[in-house]
Amino acid sequence: MAHLKMDMLLTETGYKPTDDQRFRIFLTNSLEEAHPDTQTLFSSWLSDEADQANAIKRDSPVMVVIGNPPYSGESSNKGEWIMNLMEDYKKEPGGKEKLKERNPKWINDDYVKFIRFGQHFIDKNGEGILAFINPHGFLDSPTFRGMRWNLLQSFDKIYTLDLHGNSTKKEISQDGSIDQNVFDIMQGVSINIFIKTGEKKKNELGKVYHYDLFGKRDLKYDFLVKNTLKTINYIEIPNTEPMYFMVKKNFEAEFEYKKGFELEKLFTINSLGFVTARDHFTIHDNAQSVKNTIEGFLNIDNESARIKYNLGKDVRDWQVNLARKDLEKNYPNKGILTKISYRPFDEKYTFYTGNSKGFYCYPRNEIMKHFLHGNNIALNLCKIGRSVNSHVYFLSNKITDKNLVSSLDSVNTFPLYLYPESNSQQIILDSKERVPNLNMELVQKFSDATGLTFTNEKEATPNTFAPIDILDYIYAVLHSPTYRETYKEFLKIDFPRVPTPLDHDGFIKLVKLGSELRQLHLLESAEVENYITEYPEDGENIVGKPKYVDRNFVMENNTITHNDPPYPMGRVYINETQYFENVPETAWNFYIGGYQPAQKWLKDRKDRELSFDDIFHYQKMIVALFETDRIMKEIDKIEI
């Protein structure tokens, strides 16, 4: 096909070949190593094609590699040759240590393999140009830091024209206007030109030049048509360890930020949230639905169950037969039917056995068991924030799903307390003898800063503080708008650092506000019972397509005072005729991590009937979201 199209193109230009020499285009798997000879049962022309392709790979100098490589996070190209080359990207900058990433799977994306493929041939030749248009994630994702360093080792100059348009991240232009992709895909893309002259010193890093292009698709096309590498106003990006970002970052606040303590070190243990791999099968809205599903599953054979419950093909860590074995061994008496923290303000039910590669894919029992037989609370944090904002944290008091606050990023669950185990079984004893999951050396810094004495449990004793106070302090700091804005670049790339309290009074004030946030987010505050909304219309209560309708007036006697001016209010319609009245626009649009809970909660219930409890629950959520916005402004009045 490529030969045919090239011939047609040249014919259109008036070109006439003078001999029968073929185009130097070959059918081959680029990600496979050249073989010395090719034996095939098929026709000789295919064998000749493969032999000539191998000769190019093996013997010919390659000076230019261009293309639009395939994008596939779940790559099936796992040949030995390319996977060996990929090991260079799976090392920390410096090339000596293995990359310290718990799950570096995105490095195996096909587009990354093709960059490594092109780099290999340019390196082999000693000079040349690699030019690709591909997903832009490698430019600033922490996971790709080893790849970026390796590219800087190889190339003299790297030009990156970031075309953005990442609808997954809900990117917008810098002025707030719409930003569109140049392709009909969700991933943002960039045009990347890697230049190797052979003149760079061996241990010297190359230079990076970057340009951001936001806006509508037609404007981007027009820009690309009218500009060249020389006319684009690229800015040079300094090579800054340890991440070696290839985009502009503001690291002016780094010195102050690094004075804070690392939350990953404050809590002695943590783990990712659980993964079921089959949420629709394992997680339900009520306990009876869980029972019905499990009992129905156990009463039919595997293939019938696969069809009935839409379980799909088996994968390595979740298989129908393994789920059956886990349930047959543990249901109903050896596991536990329990509520879970699934999404913000959205609890579900499941049956939890704690066994990996069974009913659950990864239950994370080493952490989740501490929520099953005693009161506990956890701070949930994302290490890398790829969501629409980098404020990816929330509390939970039950076993917790990895996508609690973002569909893009997995949360790590940091329990406040640990419960002792029995010696005979991997279960938690019903015991009040829990211990704080805290590093006591760091806790001592709180004591030193505040003059308070630490106690394992909250006491009425004057001049003491407990683990819950530390949690509340941290939660308040994480909700400071100034903190979020000042340190936003750091909050995207690692677990947060939080400053040690400045003094006793500041600590107490932040603990109080953090406590209010905690109780609001767990819907434990009495404040959430003071509804600010109404649900005035009778009907079937079936959720259709939720929408917010702005009210450009404020009803007399229904004004909601929020600081000085009344906040804009509106109606949230759940269908054509029924709505929640007096919903603050702030609450409707409020983000927690990558979700807007007031919108997501309704969208997740499309075509379902809301019960009275559901209607009350939604009104509590609106209060919690509205009050969160108010408290965040109060937090910002306190020096951190």
XYZ file of C-alpha atoms in Angstrom:
640
model
C 0.000 0.000 0.000
C 2.837 2.405 0.821
C 4.489 1.647 -2.538
C 1.222 2.298 -4.369
C 0.587 5.613 -2.607
C 4.150 6.827 -3.180
C 3.894 5.963 -6.874
C 0.596 7.857 -7.151
C 2.055 10.872 -5.348
C 5.124 11.047 -7.581
C 3.004 10.563 -10.698
C 0.920 13.586 -9.663
C 4.095 15.679 -9.570
C 5.024 14.606 -13.107
C 7.945 12.443 -12.004
C 8.818 9.564 -14.308
C 11.117 6.797 -13.039
C 14.186 6.107 -15.187
C 14.668 2.523 -14.046
C 12.900 -0.238 -12.124
C 14.520 0.501 -8.773
C 12.033 -0.028 -5.927
C 11.169 2.467 -3.219
C 13.205 1.888 -0.099
C 10.093 1.028 1.914
C 10.017 -2.304 3.720
C 7.430 -4.341 5.558
C 8.839 -5.266 8.969
C 8.236 -5.171 12.701
C 10.325 -2.173 13.705
C 10.529 -3.314 17.318
C 12.189 -6.613 16.436
C 15.936 -7.047 16.081
C 17.442 -7.747 12.678
C 17.889 -11.462 11.951
C 20.808 -12.874 9.936
C 18.482 -14.665 7.525
C 14.786 -15.267 7.074
C 13.168 -18.590 6.365
C 9.513 -18.582 5.521
C 6.905 -21.008 4.274
C 5.289 -18.185 2.329
C 6.205 -16.770 -1.063
C 9.743 -15.771 -1.917
C 8.859 -12.071 -2.267
C 7.936 -11.931 1.419
C 11.193 -13.616 2.334
C 13.106 -11.142 0.164
C 11.221 -8.256 1.800
C 12.214 -9.455 5.267
C 15.840 -9.998 4.235
C 16.145 -6.483 2.843
C 14.510 -4.996 5.951
C 16.955 -6.925 8.129
C 19.853 -5.627 6.064
C 18.717 -2.048 6.648
C 18.363 -2.635 10.393
C 21.701 -4.400 10.616
C 24.021 -2.608 8.226
C 22.676 0.724 6.999
C 23.331 3.982 8.844
C 20.069 5.610 9.931
C 20.225 9.399 10.227
C 16.538 10.332 10.361
C 13.643 8.614 12.141
C 10.238 10.274 11.781
C 6.709 9.178 12.484
C 3.526 9.089 14.497
C 4.059 5.933 16.549
C 1.175 3.906 17.970
C -0.031 4.749 21.474
C -0.936 1.811 23.675
C -0.547 1.709 27.440
C -1.202 -2.040 27.407
C 1.435 -2.807 24.798
C 1.644 -6.291 23.310
C 5.076 -5.594 21.806
C 7.224 -7.405 24.331
C 10.017 -8.822 22.199
C 13.319 -9.501 23.938
C 15.293 -6.981 21.875
C 13.113 -3.930 22.512
C 12.448 -4.858 26.150
C 16.209 -5.037 26.750
C 16.597 -1.568 25.247
C 13.759 -0.327 27.469
C 15.750 -1.196 30.586
C 17.700 2.047 30.057
C 14.480 3.991 30.705
C 13.698 1.981 33.825
C 16.588 3.382 35.830
C 16.862 6.428 38.024
C 18.625 9.445 36.474
C 22.304 8.598 36.441
C 21.606 5.180 34.972
C 22.859 3.150 37.932
C 19.857 2.427 40.155
C 16.642 0.684 39.224
C 13.714 3.096 38.902
C 12.005 3.437 42.274
C 8.445 3.265 41.021
C 5.893 0.855 42.448
C 4.138 0.472 39.108
C 6.133 1.856 36.150
C 3.894 0.231 33.524
C 3.396 3.445 31.524
C 7.036 3.275 30.437
C 6.040 0.237 28.377
C 3.629 2.248 26.221
C 4.250 1.599 22.520
C 5.113 5.232 21.801
C 7.887 5.090 24.409
C 9.242 1.922 22.811
C 9.352 3.645 19.424
C 11.229 6.606 20.907
C 13.725 4.120 22.336
C 13.860 2.368 18.946
C 14.641 5.621 17.144
C 17.167 6.666 19.774
C 18.969 3.332 19.345
C 19.533 3.861 15.623
C 20.582 7.504 15.981
C 23.015 6.515 18.748
C 24.332 3.676 16.590
C 24.996 6.101 13.745
C 26.510 8.747 16.020
C 24.418 11.600 14.650
C 20.952 12.211 13.273
C 17.420 13.409 13.988
C 14.475 11.691 15.646
C 11.129 13.455 15.117
C 7.850 12.086 16.485
C 4.398 13.313 17.360
C 3.258 11.321 20.358
C 1.521 11.629 23.779
C 2.999 14.425 25.865
C 2.971 12.567 29.191
C 6.675 11.715 29.047
C 7.574 15.420 29.225
C 6.665 15.868 32.877
C 5.384 12.650 34.432
C 7.663 11.667 37.339
C 7.563 8.055 36.137
C 9.518 9.052 33.001
C 12.387 10.813 34.789
C 14.858 8.049 33.867
C 13.761 8.213 30.237
C 14.233 11.995 30.132
C 17.716 11.759 31.622
C 18.657 9.031 29.148
C 17.472 11.154 26.218
C 19.478 14.109 27.535
C 22.533 11.867 27.583
C 22.035 10.945 23.930
C 20.937 14.133 22.206
C 22.457 17.601 21.924
C 19.185 19.454 21.564
C 15.577 18.476 22.201
C 12.704 20.629 20.925
C 9.248 19.920 22.356
C 6.156 21.624 20.966
C 3.394 20.705 23.405
C 0.055 20.745 21.579
C -1.851 19.898 24.785
C -5.548 19.046 24.226
C -5.641 16.458 26.991
C -9.359 15.950 27.609
C -8.625 13.278 30.215
C -7.009 15.972 32.351
C -9.632 18.502 31.224
C -6.939 20.883 30.019
C -7.933 24.436 29.234
C -6.006 27.310 27.700
C -4.018 29.568 29.997
C -6.652 32.297 29.625
C -9.414 29.863 30.625
C -10.749 29.306 27.099
C -11.260 25.951 25.413
C -8.271 23.774 24.493
C -8.771 21.142 21.785
C -6.744 18.169 20.623
C -5.280 18.162 17.122
C -6.501 14.555 16.802
C -9.758 12.859 17.734
C -8.215 11.329 20.851
C -8.250 12.087 24.567
C -4.484 12.092 25.193
C -2.641 15.353 24.732
C 0.207 15.202 22.212
C 3.477 16.955 21.472
C 5.796 17.268 18.485
C 9.282 16.290 19.612
C 12.495 16.758 17.652
C 15.651 15.159 19.053
C 18.917 16.296 17.435
C 22.282 14.545 17.773
C 25.364 16.159 16.223
C 28.040 14.051 17.841
C 29.699 17.194 19.213
C 28.316 17.029 22.764
C 30.762 15.839 25.421
C 30.141 12.370 26.806
C 28.890 13.325 30.286
C 27.257 16.573 29.217
C 23.464 16.770 29.111
C 21.651 18.089 26.073
C 19.616 21.289 25.990
C 15.816 21.315 26.061
C 13.643 23.897 24.306
C 9.906 23.995 24.933
C 6.819 25.756 23.604
C 3.178 25.466 24.735
C 0.385 25.726 22.183
C -3.165 25.975 23.548
C -6.435 26.766 21.831
C -8.901 25.427 19.309
C -7.888 22.823 16.764
C -8.055 25.114 13.717
C -5.821 27.691 15.413
C -3.244 25.002 16.155
C -3.345 23.772 12.559
C -2.862 27.323 11.321
C 0.089 27.847 13.674
C 1.755 24.636 12.505
C 1.313 25.515 8.831
C 2.783 29.000 9.257
C 5.745 28.191 11.519
C 9.016 26.292 11.403
C 11.487 25.176 14.022
C 13.314 28.488 13.626
C 10.273 30.775 13.882
C 8.756 29.284 17.041
C 9.707 31.191 20.188
C 10.942 28.220 22.206
C 12.142 28.781 25.778
C 15.090 26.868 27.178
C 14.256 24.545 30.075
C 17.067 24.060 32.606
C 18.085 20.488 33.368
C 16.985 20.208 36.980
C 17.461 17.023 38.953
C 15.962 14.728 40.058
C 13.042 14.917 37.606
C 14.595 16.597 34.541
C 11.237 17.969 33.441
C 11.000 19.041 29.810
C 8.294 21.630 30.487
C 8.349 24.911 32.366
C 7.957 24.510 36.126
C 8.037 27.006 38.965
C 10.448 25.722 41.577
C 11.157 29.028 43.292
C 9.421 27.803 46.455
C 11.397 24.565 46.635
C 13.608 25.609 49.542
C 10.665 26.447 51.817
C 8.680 23.410 50.713
C 11.477 20.993 51.546
C 11.598 22.288 55.108
C 8.322 20.460 55.662
C 8.061 16.845 56.769
C 7.181 14.097 54.312
C 3.799 12.516 55.000
C 5.102 9.221 53.666
C 7.636 9.256 56.500
C 5.224 10.488 59.180
C 2.994 7.429 58.711
C 4.962 4.243 59.249
C 3.015 2.111 56.756
C 0.651 2.710 53.857
C -0.492 0.985 50.696
C -2.470 1.635 47.567
C -6.223 1.354 47.883
C -7.810 -1.963 46.990
C -8.406 -3.085 43.406
C -11.291 -5.425 42.612
C -10.736 -5.561 38.809
C -14.504 -6.189 38.527
C -16.267 -3.381 40.416
C -19.666 -4.075 38.873
C -19.501 -7.631 40.214
C -17.902 -7.127 43.624
C -19.268 -3.730 44.735
C -22.957 -2.955 45.285
C -25.282 -0.296 46.656
C -26.634 -2.472 49.462
C -25.757 -5.599 51.412
C -28.589 -7.695 49.981
C -27.384 -7.082 46.442
C -23.938 -8.382 47.430
C -25.477 -11.546 48.868
C -27.716 -12.112 45.861
C -24.809 -11.738 43.455
C -22.471 -14.074 45.324
C -25.097 -16.750 45.892
C -26.223 -16.568 42.267
C -22.608 -16.798 41.111
C -21.903 -19.877 43.239
C -24.996 -21.674 41.949
C -23.963 -21.709 38.272
C -20.891 -22.857 36.353
C -18.008 -20.562 35.425
C -18.925 -19.895 31.808
C -22.566 -19.207 32.616
C -21.413 -16.823 35.353
C -19.039 -15.100 32.948
C -21.959 -14.290 30.661
C -24.567 -13.504 33.321
C -22.327 -11.148 35.297
C -20.413 -9.737 32.310
C -17.068 -10.829 33.757
C -15.094 -10.728 30.511
C -11.924 -12.619 29.758
C -9.700 -13.875 32.546
C -6.545 -11.859 33.185
C -3.473 -12.727 35.176
C -4.705 -11.572 38.580
C -8.464 -11.932 38.248
C -10.044 -15.134 36.992
C -13.557 -16.474 37.356
C -12.331 -19.781 38.743
C -10.091 -18.088 41.326
C -12.956 -15.837 42.431
C -15.127 -18.930 42.853
C -12.504 -20.737 44.949
C -12.093 -17.700 47.192
C -15.849 -17.402 47.764
C -16.417 -21.133 48.239
C -13.776 -21.113 50.949
C -14.831 -17.914 52.730
C -18.489 -17.046 52.051
C -20.374 -16.278 54.217
C -18.584 -16.856 57.528
C -14.836 -16.378 57.009
C -14.947 -13.063 55.211
C -16.888 -9.960 56.120
C -19.819 -8.167 54.502
C -18.826 -4.551 54.923
C -19.246 -0.979 53.780
C -16.434 0.573 51.767
C -15.242 4.094 50.980
C -15.740 4.098 47.221
C -15.910 7.738 46.094
C -16.262 11.069 47.954
C -19.533 10.923 49.936
C -20.357 7.603 48.269
C -20.155 4.433 50.327
C -20.919 1.001 48.882
C -21.045 -2.612 50.087
C -18.854 -5.607 49.356
C -17.783 -9.001 50.666
C -14.160 -8.849 51.741
C -11.977 -11.932 52.173
C -8.591 -10.206 52.219
C -7.197 -12.728 49.724
C -5.315 -11.580 46.639
C -6.207 -12.922 43.198
C -9.585 -14.130 44.395
C -12.899 -12.286 44.623
C -10.719 -9.173 44.733
C -7.691 -8.711 42.546
C -5.619 -6.781 45.113
C -7.412 -6.375 48.474
C -4.381 -4.688 50.157
C -5.170 -6.583 53.313
C -1.973 -5.472 55.051
C -3.606 -2.041 55.423
C -7.335 -2.618 54.999
C -7.548 -5.135 57.866
C -7.032 -2.222 60.249
C -10.496 -0.894 59.316
C -12.500 -4.082 59.775
C -12.704 -4.628 63.532
C -12.160 -1.251 65.129
C -12.681 2.469 64.674
C -10.094 4.019 62.423
C -9.574 6.818 59.959
C -7.192 7.249 57.050
C -5.688 10.038 55.044
C -5.740 9.112 51.353
C -3.144 10.696 49.092
C -2.060 10.360 45.481
C 1.658 10.332 44.845
C 1.276 11.707 41.334
C -1.540 14.110 40.511
C -2.642 13.817 36.886
C -6.205 14.941 37.550
C -7.673 18.317 36.684
C -6.023 19.594 39.855
C -3.252 18.244 42.036
C -5.273 18.387 45.264
C -5.877 14.663 45.380
C -6.632 13.842 49.011
C -9.611 12.817 51.097
C -10.420 10.965 54.305
C -11.976 7.545 54.785
C -12.954 5.404 57.755
C -13.538 2.133 55.917
C -11.616 -0.046 53.500
C -10.859 2.189 50.558
C -10.943 1.914 46.768
C -7.828 3.020 44.882
C -9.870 5.442 42.758
C -11.437 7.146 45.772
C -10.670 10.654 44.518
C -9.533 10.216 40.925
C -10.128 7.929 37.982
C -6.616 8.750 36.755
C -4.612 8.433 39.948
C -4.511 5.733 42.596
C -4.669 6.757 46.246
C -2.397 5.438 48.927
C -4.209 4.839 52.202
C -2.435 6.023 55.374
C -4.294 4.654 58.433
C -4.054 6.662 61.637
C -4.017 3.572 63.854
C -2.859 -0.038 63.618
C -4.620 -2.890 65.400
C -2.815 -5.979 66.734
C -3.216 -9.341 64.981
C -3.969 -12.726 66.438
C -1.111 -15.200 66.210
C -3.124 -17.889 64.477
C -4.938 -15.939 61.763
C -4.350 -12.873 59.666
C -7.294 -11.064 61.217
C -7.542 -8.165 63.595
C -8.448 -8.791 67.187
C -11.453 -6.927 68.551
C -9.268 -4.785 70.739
C -8.930 -1.209 71.853
C -5.181 -1.650 72.153
C -4.477 0.078 68.900
C -1.243 1.958 68.317
C -0.635 5.122 66.298
C 0.725 4.554 62.799
C 3.130 7.433 63.313
C 6.863 8.030 63.319
C 7.564 9.143 66.896
C 10.640 11.138 65.914
C 8.477 13.366 63.739
C 5.731 13.477 66.369
C 8.325 14.860 68.774
C 8.816 17.815 66.422
C 5.134 18.642 66.927
C 5.674 18.551 70.687
C 8.725 20.770 70.439
C 6.914 23.314 68.256
C 3.699 23.484 70.303
C 4.806 22.746 73.864
C 2.159 19.996 74.070
C 2.520 16.418 75.291
C 1.606 13.605 72.919
C -0.896 10.914 73.953
C -1.872 7.814 71.965
C -5.581 8.590 72.371
C -7.484 11.859 72.577
C -7.720 13.012 76.196
C -9.354 15.872 78.046
C -6.061 16.441 79.857
C -4.840 20.021 79.304
C -1.760 20.646 77.171
C -1.908 17.335 75.300
C -2.437 16.389 71.678
C -3.270 13.083 70.025
C -2.922 11.404 66.610
C -6.285 12.796 65.497
C -4.988 16.326 66.152
C -1.994 15.676 63.904
C -4.330 14.389 61.204
C -6.616 17.406 61.547
C -3.655 19.783 61.356
C -2.395 18.105 58.182
C -5.861 18.095 56.638
C -6.246 21.802 57.290
C -2.882 22.608 55.702
C -3.722 20.504 52.642
C -6.882 22.588 52.217
C -5.114 25.940 52.347
C -5.580 27.640 48.945
C -2.296 29.502 49.403
C -0.419 26.288 50.221
C -1.935 24.578 47.174
C -1.050 27.410 44.811
C 2.441 28.029 46.183
C 3.500 24.394 46.058
C 1.351 23.134 43.166
C 4.303 21.884 41.110
C 5.548 19.746 44.005
C 2.084 18.420 44.836
C 1.843 16.951 41.321
C 4.939 14.787 41.591
C 5.089 13.220 45.048
C 3.278 12.782 48.329
C 2.881 16.170 50.030
C 5.259 17.718 52.498
C 3.624 19.697 55.293
C 5.325 22.374 57.403
C 5.831 21.718 61.095
C 3.518 23.940 63.208
C 4.867 27.434 63.743
C 3.608 27.682 67.312
C 0.994 26.505 69.806
C -1.763 28.954 68.860
C -1.474 28.400 65.117
C -1.522 24.643 65.623
C -4.674 24.774 67.751
C -6.481 26.987 65.222
C -5.604 24.714 62.314
C -6.551 21.593 64.274
C -9.982 23.095 64.927
C -10.592 23.888 61.259
C -9.178 20.544 60.147
C -11.512 18.816 62.588
C -14.479 20.641 61.073
C -13.404 19.528 57.593
C -12.937 15.936 58.742
C -16.401 15.744 60.248
C -17.953 17.375 57.191
C -16.236 15.018 54.743
C -17.261 11.949 56.719
C -20.770 13.448 57.117
C -20.384 13.207 60.893
C -20.862 16.915 61.557
C -24.183 18.121 62.941
C -23.863 20.975 60.450
C -24.761 18.714 57.509
C -28.238 18.237 59.004
C -28.926 21.949 58.519
C -30.004 21.704 54.902
C -29.604 24.789 52.751
C -31.474 23.180 49.842
C -35.004 21.961 49.208
C -36.505 19.200 47.073
C -39.966 20.624 46.423
C -41.470 18.632 43.548
C -43.154 15.227 43.758
C -42.464 12.649 41.069
C -40.796 9.344 40.325
C -37.365 10.529 41.535
C -35.666 8.877 38.537
C -32.288 10.405 37.724
C -32.034 11.438 34.084
C -29.387 13.867 32.883
C -28.496 16.105 35.842
C -28.009 19.775 35.080
C -27.443 22.988 36.973
C -29.680 25.936 36.107
C -28.352 29.263 37.307
C -30.669 31.564 39.233
C -29.840 35.176 38.320
C -31.808 36.363 41.269
C -31.758 35.642 44.989
C -35.072 34.692 46.536
C -36.167 36.799 49.470
C -35.738 34.924 52.768
C -33.619 32.315 50.981
C -30.397 34.255 50.675
C -27.361 32.188 51.614
C -24.757 34.420 53.171
C -21.215 33.276 52.467
C -18.742 35.872 53.695
C -19.842 39.236 52.261
C -21.908 38.762 49.097
C -24.568 36.100 48.646
C -23.231 33.261 46.553
C -24.834 32.459 43.189
C -27.488 29.786 43.596
C -29.424 27.633 41.233
C -31.406 24.480 40.764
C -29.970 21.022 40.206
C -32.437 19.166 38.028
C -32.319 15.382 38.301
C -34.883 15.046 35.495
C -37.202 17.324 33.536
C -39.457 18.236 36.467
C -37.708 17.501 39.774
C -34.849 19.458 41.248
C -32.931 20.502 44.336
C -33.602 24.178 45.023
C -31.079 26.772 46.286
C -27.913 24.833 45.426
C -24.860 27.106 45.658
C -22.923 27.147 42.405
C -19.776 26.717 44.491
C -20.996 23.358 45.772
C -22.095 22.175 42.319
C -18.684 22.895 40.753
C -16.510 21.990 43.756
C -13.683 19.546 43.057
C -12.354 16.875 45.388
C -9.406 15.384 43.557
C -10.504 14.639 40.014
C -14.214 14.478 40.826
C -16.978 17.021 41.259
C -18.991 15.110 43.888
C -22.251 17.046 43.514
C -22.270 16.131 39.826
C -20.670 12.695 39.909
C -22.931 11.319 42.643
C -26.008 11.990 40.491
C -24.427 10.867 37.217
C -23.465 7.559 38.839
C -27.169 7.017 39.583
C -28.512 7.630 36.094
C -31.833 5.839 35.417
C -32.185 4.934 39.086
C -34.820 5.980 41.580
C -33.604 8.082 44.479
C -34.875 6.940 47.856
C -35.743 9.348 50.660
C -32.385 8.523 52.234
C -30.662 9.341 48.940
C -32.396 12.724 48.769
C -31.385 13.551 52.337
C -27.845 12.319 51.660
C -27.449 14.586 48.637
C -28.581 17.588 50.642
C -25.977 16.752 53.294
C -23.329 16.594 50.581
C -24.230 20.075 49.376
C -23.803 21.449 52.895
C -20.455 19.670 53.258
C -19.129 21.022 49.955
C -20.397 24.540 50.609
C -18.924 24.604 54.104
C -15.621 23.211 52.826
C -15.244 26.247 50.603
C -15.938 28.549 53.562
C -13.486 26.769 55.866
C -10.744 26.835 53.233
C -10.985 30.617 53.227
C -10.739 30.616 57.038
C -7.632 28.415 56.897
C -5.979 30.908 54.574
C -6.190 33.579 57.276
C -3.791 31.585 59.469
C -0.050 31.661 58.898
C 1.280 28.217 58.038
